[in-house]
mmCIF file of C-alpha atoms and ligand atoms in Angstrom:
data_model
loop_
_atom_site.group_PDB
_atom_site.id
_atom_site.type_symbol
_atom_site.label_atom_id
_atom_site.label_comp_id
_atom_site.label_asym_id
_atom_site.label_seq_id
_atom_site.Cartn_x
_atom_site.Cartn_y
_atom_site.Cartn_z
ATOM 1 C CA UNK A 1 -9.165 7.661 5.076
ATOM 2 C CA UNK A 2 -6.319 8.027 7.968
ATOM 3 C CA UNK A 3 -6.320 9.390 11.156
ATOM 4 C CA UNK A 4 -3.050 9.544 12.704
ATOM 5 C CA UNK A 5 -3.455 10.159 16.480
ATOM 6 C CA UNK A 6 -0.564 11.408 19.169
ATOM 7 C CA UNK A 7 2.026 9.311 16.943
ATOM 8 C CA UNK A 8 5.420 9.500 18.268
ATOM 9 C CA UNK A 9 8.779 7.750 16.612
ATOM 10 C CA UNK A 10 11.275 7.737 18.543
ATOM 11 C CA UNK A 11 14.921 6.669 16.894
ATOM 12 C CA UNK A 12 17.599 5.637 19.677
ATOM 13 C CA UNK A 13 21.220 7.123 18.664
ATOM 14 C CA UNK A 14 24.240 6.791 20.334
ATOM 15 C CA UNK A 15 24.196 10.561 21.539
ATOM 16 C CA UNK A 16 20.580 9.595 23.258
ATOM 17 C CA UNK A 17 17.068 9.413 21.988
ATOM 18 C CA UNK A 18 15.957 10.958 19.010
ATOM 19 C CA UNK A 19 12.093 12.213 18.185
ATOM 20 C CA UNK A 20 11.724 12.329 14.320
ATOM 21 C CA UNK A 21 7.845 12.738 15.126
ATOM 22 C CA UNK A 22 6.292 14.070 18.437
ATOM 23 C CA UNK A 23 3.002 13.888 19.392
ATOM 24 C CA UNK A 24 1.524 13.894 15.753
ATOM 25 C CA UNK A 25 -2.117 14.098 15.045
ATOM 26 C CA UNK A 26 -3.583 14.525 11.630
ATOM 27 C CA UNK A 27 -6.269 13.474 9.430
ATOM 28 C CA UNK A 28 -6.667 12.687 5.092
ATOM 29 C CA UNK A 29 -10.189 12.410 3.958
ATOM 30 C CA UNK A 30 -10.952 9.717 1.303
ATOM 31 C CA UNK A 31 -10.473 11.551 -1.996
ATOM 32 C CA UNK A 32 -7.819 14.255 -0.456
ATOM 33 C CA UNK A 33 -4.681 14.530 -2.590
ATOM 34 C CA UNK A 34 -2.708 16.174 0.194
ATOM 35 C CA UNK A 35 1.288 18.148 0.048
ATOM 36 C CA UNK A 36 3.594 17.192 2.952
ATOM 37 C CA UNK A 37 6.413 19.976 3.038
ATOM 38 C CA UNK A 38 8.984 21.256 5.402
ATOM 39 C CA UNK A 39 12.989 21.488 5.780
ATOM 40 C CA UNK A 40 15.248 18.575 4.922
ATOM 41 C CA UNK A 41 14.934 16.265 8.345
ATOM 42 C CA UNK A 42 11.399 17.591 9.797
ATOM 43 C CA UNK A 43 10.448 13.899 9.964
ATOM 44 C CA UNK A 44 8.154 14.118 6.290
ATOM 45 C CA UNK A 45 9.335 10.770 5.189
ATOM 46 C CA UNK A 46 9.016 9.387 8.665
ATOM 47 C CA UNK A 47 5.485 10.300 8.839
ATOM 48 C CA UNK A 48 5.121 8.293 5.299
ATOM 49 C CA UNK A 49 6.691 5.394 6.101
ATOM 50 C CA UNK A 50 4.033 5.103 9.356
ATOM 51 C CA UNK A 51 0.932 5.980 6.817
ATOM 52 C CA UNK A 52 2.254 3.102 4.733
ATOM 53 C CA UNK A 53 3.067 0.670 7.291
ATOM 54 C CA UNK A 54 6.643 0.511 6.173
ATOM 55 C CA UNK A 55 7.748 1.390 9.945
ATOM 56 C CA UNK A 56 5.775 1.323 13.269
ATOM 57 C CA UNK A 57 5.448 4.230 15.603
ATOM 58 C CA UNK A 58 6.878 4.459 19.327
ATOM 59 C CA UNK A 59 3.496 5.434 20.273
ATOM 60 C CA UNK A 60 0.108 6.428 18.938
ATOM 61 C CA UNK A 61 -2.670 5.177 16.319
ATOM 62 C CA UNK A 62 -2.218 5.065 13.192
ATOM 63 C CA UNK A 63 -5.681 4.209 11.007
ATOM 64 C CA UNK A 64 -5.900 3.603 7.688
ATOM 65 C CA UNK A 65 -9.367 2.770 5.512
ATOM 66 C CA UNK A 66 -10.790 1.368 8.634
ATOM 67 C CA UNK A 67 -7.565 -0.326 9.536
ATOM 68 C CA UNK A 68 -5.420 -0.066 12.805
ATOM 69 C CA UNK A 69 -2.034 -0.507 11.075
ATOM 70 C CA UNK A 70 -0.331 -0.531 14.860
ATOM 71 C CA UNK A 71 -2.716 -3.856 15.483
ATOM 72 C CA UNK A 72 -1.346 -5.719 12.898
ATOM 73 C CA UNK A 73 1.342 -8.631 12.950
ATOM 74 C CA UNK A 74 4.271 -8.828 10.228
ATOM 75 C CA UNK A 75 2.261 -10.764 7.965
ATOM 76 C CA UNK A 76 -0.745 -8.690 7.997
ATOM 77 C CA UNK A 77 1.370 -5.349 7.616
ATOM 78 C CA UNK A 78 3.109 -6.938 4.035
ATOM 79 C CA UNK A 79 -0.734 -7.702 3.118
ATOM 80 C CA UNK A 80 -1.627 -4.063 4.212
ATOM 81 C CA UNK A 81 1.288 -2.801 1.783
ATOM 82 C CA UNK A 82 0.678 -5.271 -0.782
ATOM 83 C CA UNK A 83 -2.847 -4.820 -1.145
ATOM 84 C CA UNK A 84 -4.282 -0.982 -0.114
ATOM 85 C CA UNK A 85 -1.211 1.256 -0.362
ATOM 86 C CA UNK A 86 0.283 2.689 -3.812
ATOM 87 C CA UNK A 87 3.929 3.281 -3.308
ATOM 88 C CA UNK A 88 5.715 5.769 -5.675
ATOM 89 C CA UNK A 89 9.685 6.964 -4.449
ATOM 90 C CA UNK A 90 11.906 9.320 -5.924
ATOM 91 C CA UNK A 91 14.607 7.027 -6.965
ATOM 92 C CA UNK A 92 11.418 4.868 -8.579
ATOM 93 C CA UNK A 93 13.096 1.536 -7.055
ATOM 94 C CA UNK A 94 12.328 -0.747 -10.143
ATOM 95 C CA UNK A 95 14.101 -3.830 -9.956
ATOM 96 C CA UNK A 96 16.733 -3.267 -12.527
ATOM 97 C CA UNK A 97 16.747 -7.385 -13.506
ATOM 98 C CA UNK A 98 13.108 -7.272 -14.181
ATOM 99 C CA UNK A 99 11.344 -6.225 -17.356
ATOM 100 C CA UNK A 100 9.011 -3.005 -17.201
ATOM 101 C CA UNK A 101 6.074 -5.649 -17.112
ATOM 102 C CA UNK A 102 7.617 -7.782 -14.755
ATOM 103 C CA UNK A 103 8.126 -4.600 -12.136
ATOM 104 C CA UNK A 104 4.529 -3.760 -12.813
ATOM 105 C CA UNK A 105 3.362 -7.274 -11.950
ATOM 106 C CA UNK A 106 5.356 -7.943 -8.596
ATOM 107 C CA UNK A 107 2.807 -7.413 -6.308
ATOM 108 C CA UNK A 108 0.196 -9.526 -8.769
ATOM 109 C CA UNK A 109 2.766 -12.160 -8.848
ATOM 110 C CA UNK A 110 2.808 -12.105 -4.959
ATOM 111 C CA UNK A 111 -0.694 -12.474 -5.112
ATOM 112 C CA UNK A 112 -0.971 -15.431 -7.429
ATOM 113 C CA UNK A 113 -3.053 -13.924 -9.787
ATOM 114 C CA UNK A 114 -3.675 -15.616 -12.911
ATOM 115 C CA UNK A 115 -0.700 -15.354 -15.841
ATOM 116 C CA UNK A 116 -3.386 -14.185 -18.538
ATOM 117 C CA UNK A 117 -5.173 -11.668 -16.119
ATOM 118 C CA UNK A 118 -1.806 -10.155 -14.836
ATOM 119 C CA UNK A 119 -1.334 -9.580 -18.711
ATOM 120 C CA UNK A 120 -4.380 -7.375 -19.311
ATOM 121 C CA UNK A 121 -3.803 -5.999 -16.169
ATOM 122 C CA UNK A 122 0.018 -4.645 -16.881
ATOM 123 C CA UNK A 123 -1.296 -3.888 -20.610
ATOM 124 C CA UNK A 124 -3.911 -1.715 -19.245
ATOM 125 C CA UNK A 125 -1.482 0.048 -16.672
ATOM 126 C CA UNK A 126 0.651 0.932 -19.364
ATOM 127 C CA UNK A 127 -2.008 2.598 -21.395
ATOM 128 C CA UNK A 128 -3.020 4.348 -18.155
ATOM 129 C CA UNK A 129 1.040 5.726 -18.074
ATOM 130 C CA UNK A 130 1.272 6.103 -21.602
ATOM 131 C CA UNK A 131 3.875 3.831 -22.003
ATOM 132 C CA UNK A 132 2.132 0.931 -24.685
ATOM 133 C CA UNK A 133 4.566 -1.033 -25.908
ATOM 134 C CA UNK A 134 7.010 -0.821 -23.325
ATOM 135 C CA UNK A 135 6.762 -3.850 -21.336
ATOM 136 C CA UNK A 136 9.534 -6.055 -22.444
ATOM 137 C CA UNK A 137 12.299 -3.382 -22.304
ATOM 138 C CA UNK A 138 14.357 -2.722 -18.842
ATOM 139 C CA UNK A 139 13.893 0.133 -16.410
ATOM 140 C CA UNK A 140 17.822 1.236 -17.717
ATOM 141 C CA UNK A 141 16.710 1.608 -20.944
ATOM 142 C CA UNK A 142 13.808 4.456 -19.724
ATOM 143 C CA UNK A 143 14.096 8.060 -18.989
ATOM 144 C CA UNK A 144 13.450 9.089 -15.533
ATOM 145 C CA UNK A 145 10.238 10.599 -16.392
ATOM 146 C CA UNK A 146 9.375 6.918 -18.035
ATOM 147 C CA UNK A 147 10.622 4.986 -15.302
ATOM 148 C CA UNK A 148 8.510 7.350 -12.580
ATOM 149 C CA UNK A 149 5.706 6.469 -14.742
ATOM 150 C CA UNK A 150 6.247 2.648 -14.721
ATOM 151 C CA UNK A 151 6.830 2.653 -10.932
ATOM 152 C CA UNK A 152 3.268 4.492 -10.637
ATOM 153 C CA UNK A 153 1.546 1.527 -13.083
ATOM 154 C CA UNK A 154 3.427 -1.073 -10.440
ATOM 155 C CA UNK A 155 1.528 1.287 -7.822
ATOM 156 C CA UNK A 156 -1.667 0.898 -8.968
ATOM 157 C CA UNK A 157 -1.491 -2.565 -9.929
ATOM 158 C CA UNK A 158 -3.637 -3.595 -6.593
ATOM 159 C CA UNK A 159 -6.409 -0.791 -7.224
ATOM 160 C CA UNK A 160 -4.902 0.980 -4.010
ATOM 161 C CA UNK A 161 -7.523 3.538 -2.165
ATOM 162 C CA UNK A 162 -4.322 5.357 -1.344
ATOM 163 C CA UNK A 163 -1.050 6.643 -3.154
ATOM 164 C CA UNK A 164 2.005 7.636 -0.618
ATOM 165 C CA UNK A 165 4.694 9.613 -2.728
ATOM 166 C CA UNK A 166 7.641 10.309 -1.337
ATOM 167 C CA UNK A 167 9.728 13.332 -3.228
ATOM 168 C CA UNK A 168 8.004 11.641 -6.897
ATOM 169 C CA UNK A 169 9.745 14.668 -9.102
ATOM 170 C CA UNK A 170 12.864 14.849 -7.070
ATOM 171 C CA UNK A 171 15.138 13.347 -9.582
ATOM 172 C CA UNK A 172 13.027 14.835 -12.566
ATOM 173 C CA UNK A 173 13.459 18.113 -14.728
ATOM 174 C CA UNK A 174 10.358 20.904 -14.998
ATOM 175 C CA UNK A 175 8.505 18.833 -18.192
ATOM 176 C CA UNK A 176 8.586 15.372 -16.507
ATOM 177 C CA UNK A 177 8.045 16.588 -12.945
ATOM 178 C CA UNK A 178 4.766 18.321 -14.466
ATOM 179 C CA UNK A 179 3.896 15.490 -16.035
ATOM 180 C CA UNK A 180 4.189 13.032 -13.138
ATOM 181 C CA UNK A 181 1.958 15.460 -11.338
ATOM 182 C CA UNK A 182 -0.627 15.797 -14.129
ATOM 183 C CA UNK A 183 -0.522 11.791 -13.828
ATOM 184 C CA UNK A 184 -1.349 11.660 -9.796
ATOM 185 C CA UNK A 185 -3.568 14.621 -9.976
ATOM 186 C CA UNK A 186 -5.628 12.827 -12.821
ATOM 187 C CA UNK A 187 -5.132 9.273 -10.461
ATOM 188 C CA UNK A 188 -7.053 11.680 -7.671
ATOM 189 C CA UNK A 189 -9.551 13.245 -9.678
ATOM 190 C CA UNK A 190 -10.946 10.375 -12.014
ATOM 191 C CA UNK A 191 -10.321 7.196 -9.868
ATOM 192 C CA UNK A 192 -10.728 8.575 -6.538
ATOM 193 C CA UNK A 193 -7.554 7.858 -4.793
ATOM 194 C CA UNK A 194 -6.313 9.618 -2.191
ATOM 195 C CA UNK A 195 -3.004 10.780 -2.765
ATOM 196 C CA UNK A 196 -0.617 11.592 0.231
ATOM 197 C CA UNK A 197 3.151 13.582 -1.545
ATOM 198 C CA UNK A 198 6.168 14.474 0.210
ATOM 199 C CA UNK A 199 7.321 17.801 -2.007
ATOM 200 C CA UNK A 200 9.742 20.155 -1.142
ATOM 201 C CA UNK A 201 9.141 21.992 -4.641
ATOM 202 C CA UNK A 202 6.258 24.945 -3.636
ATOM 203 C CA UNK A 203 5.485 24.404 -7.448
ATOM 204 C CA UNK A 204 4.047 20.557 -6.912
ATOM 205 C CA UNK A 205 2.581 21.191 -3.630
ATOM 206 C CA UNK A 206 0.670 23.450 -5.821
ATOM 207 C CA UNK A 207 -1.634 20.633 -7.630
ATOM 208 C CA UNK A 208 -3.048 19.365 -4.057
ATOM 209 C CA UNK A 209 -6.068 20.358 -2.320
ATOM 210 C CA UNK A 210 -4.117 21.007 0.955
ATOM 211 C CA UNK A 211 -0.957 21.481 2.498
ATOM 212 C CA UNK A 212 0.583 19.855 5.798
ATOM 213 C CA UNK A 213 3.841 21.823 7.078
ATOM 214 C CA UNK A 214 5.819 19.634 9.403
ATOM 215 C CA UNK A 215 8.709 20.710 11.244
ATOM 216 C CA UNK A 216 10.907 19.988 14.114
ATOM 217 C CA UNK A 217 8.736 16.167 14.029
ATOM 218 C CA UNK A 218 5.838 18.439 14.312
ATOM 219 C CA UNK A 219 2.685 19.220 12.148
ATOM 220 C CA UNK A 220 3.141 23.456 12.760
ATOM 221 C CA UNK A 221 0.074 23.876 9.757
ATOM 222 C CA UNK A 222 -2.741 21.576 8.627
ATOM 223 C CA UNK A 223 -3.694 23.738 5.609
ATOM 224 C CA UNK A 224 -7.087 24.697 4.847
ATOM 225 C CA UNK A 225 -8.779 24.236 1.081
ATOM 226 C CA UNK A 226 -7.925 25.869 -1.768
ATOM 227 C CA UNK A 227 -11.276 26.519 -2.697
ATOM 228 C CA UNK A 228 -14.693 26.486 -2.067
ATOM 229 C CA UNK A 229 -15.158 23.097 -4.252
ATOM 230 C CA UNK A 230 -12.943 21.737 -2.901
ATOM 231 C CA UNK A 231 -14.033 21.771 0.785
ATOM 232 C CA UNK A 232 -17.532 21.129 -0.087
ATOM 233 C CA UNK A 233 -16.293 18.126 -2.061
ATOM 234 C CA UNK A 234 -14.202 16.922 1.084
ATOM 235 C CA UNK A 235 -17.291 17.615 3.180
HETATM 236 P P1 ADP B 301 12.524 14.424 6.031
HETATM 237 O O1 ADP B 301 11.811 13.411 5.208
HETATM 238 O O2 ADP B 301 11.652 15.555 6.469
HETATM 239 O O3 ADP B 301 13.790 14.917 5.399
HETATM 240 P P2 ADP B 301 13.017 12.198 7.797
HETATM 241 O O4 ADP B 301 11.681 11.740 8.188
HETATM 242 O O5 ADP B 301 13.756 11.418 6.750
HETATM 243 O O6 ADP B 301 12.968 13.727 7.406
HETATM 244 O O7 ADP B 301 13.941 12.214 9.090
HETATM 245 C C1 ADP B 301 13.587 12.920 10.269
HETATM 246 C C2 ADP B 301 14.709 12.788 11.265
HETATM 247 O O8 ADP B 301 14.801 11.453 11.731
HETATM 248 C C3 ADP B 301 16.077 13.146 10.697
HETATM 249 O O9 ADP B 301 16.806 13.867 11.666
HETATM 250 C C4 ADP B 301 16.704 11.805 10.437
HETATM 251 O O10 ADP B 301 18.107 11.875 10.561
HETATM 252 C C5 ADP B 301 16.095 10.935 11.508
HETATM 253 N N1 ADP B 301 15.974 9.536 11.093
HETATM 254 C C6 ADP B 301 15.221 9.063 10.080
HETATM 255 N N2 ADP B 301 15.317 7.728 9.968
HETATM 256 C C7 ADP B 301 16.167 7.340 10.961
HETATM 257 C C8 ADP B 301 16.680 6.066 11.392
HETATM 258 N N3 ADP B 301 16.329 4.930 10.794
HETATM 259 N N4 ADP B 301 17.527 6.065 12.466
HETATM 260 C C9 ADP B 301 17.870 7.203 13.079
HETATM 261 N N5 ADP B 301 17.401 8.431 12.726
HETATM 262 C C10 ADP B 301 16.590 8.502 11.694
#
């Protein structure tokens, strides 16, 4: 599903160059739901933002369901995004002017897909989040947990092969955190998508089948399987 190969990012700072990644070379199978961890600054988020063609690397391949994300032009990046990624932050970024439904539609509005469908679509989506009922009210008028859960409907509005989750219970108690996990755990399981999470919390990095430890802009562990089901599931 991605095979990142000697990816380097390289961040030029007054006091000189700066390597938030070196030399990075991993791999996700389809199906994975894999735990990035490490200290604050190891370069997790940076290695997110390249799997999700949100940044470009200084050097290296990046390859993601068959595509070469560090081939593609502006235009065919914001496709890539739009259309085979599943974005989920920890500050949710919902666009506080827009209705729950509305947030959940943006990237089928982008598309210009049909009024009626994008209603059955969002209606379904919120069934999937247990939220029915919800989609005329504003992201203010949620609880974090709620609006975590509306920002993972907007995620999976394209039917993305891949979720990239960036600190998703950061900003949530015990109860909700658990919860948002239960949601991308079941999201792995039943619908098959591969789910890549920035955690620093031991306690999610629990629910995935493997753990990546970066640090210093390196990958110092690639994990092995949990269990035996696991790997021959993966194999
Ligand atoms: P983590 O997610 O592990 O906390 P990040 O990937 O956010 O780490 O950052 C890794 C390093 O790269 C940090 O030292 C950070 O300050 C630096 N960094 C990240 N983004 C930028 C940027 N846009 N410009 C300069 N330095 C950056």
């Amino acid at each position: 599903m991605i095979s990142v190969s000697n990816v380097s990012k390289m961040y030029t700072l007054e006091s000189g160059d700066f390597f938030a990644l070196k030399d990075t070379t991993m791999q996700v199978r389809k199906g994975e739901f894999v735990a990035i961890m490490g200290p604050s600054g190891s370069g997790k988020s940076t290695l997110l933002q390249l799997l999700g063609g949100l940044d470009q690397p200084t050097t290296g391949n990046i390859i993601v369901d068959g595509i070469d994300l560090t081939k593609l032009n502006e235009k065919e990046r914001t496709l890539f995004r739009r259309t085979k990624v599943g974005f989920v932050f920890q500050n949710y970024q919902l666009l506080p002017m827009m209705t729950v439904g509305e947030n959940i539609a943006l990237s089928l509005t982008a598309n210009n897909t049909p009024k009626n469908e994008i209603k059955t679509i969002v209606q379904k989506l919120l069934s999937e989040v247990n939220l029915q009922g919800k989609e005329s009210v504003f992201p203010s008028q949620l609880s974090g947990g709620q609006q975590q859960r509306v920002a993972i409907a907007r995620a999976l509005a394209m039917k993305p092969s891949l979720i990239l989750a960036d600190e998703p219970t950061g900003n949530l108690d015990q109860k909700n955190g658990e919860d948002i996990l239960k949601l991308l755990s079941r999201l792995n399981k039943e619908e098959k998508i591969t789910v890549v999470m920035v955690t620093h919390d031991q306690q999610a990095a629990q629910v995935a089948d493997r753990i990546i430890v970066v640090r210093d802009g390196m990958i110092v562990e690639e994990g092995g399987y949990r269990n035996e089901k696991v790997a021959n599931r993966m194999a």
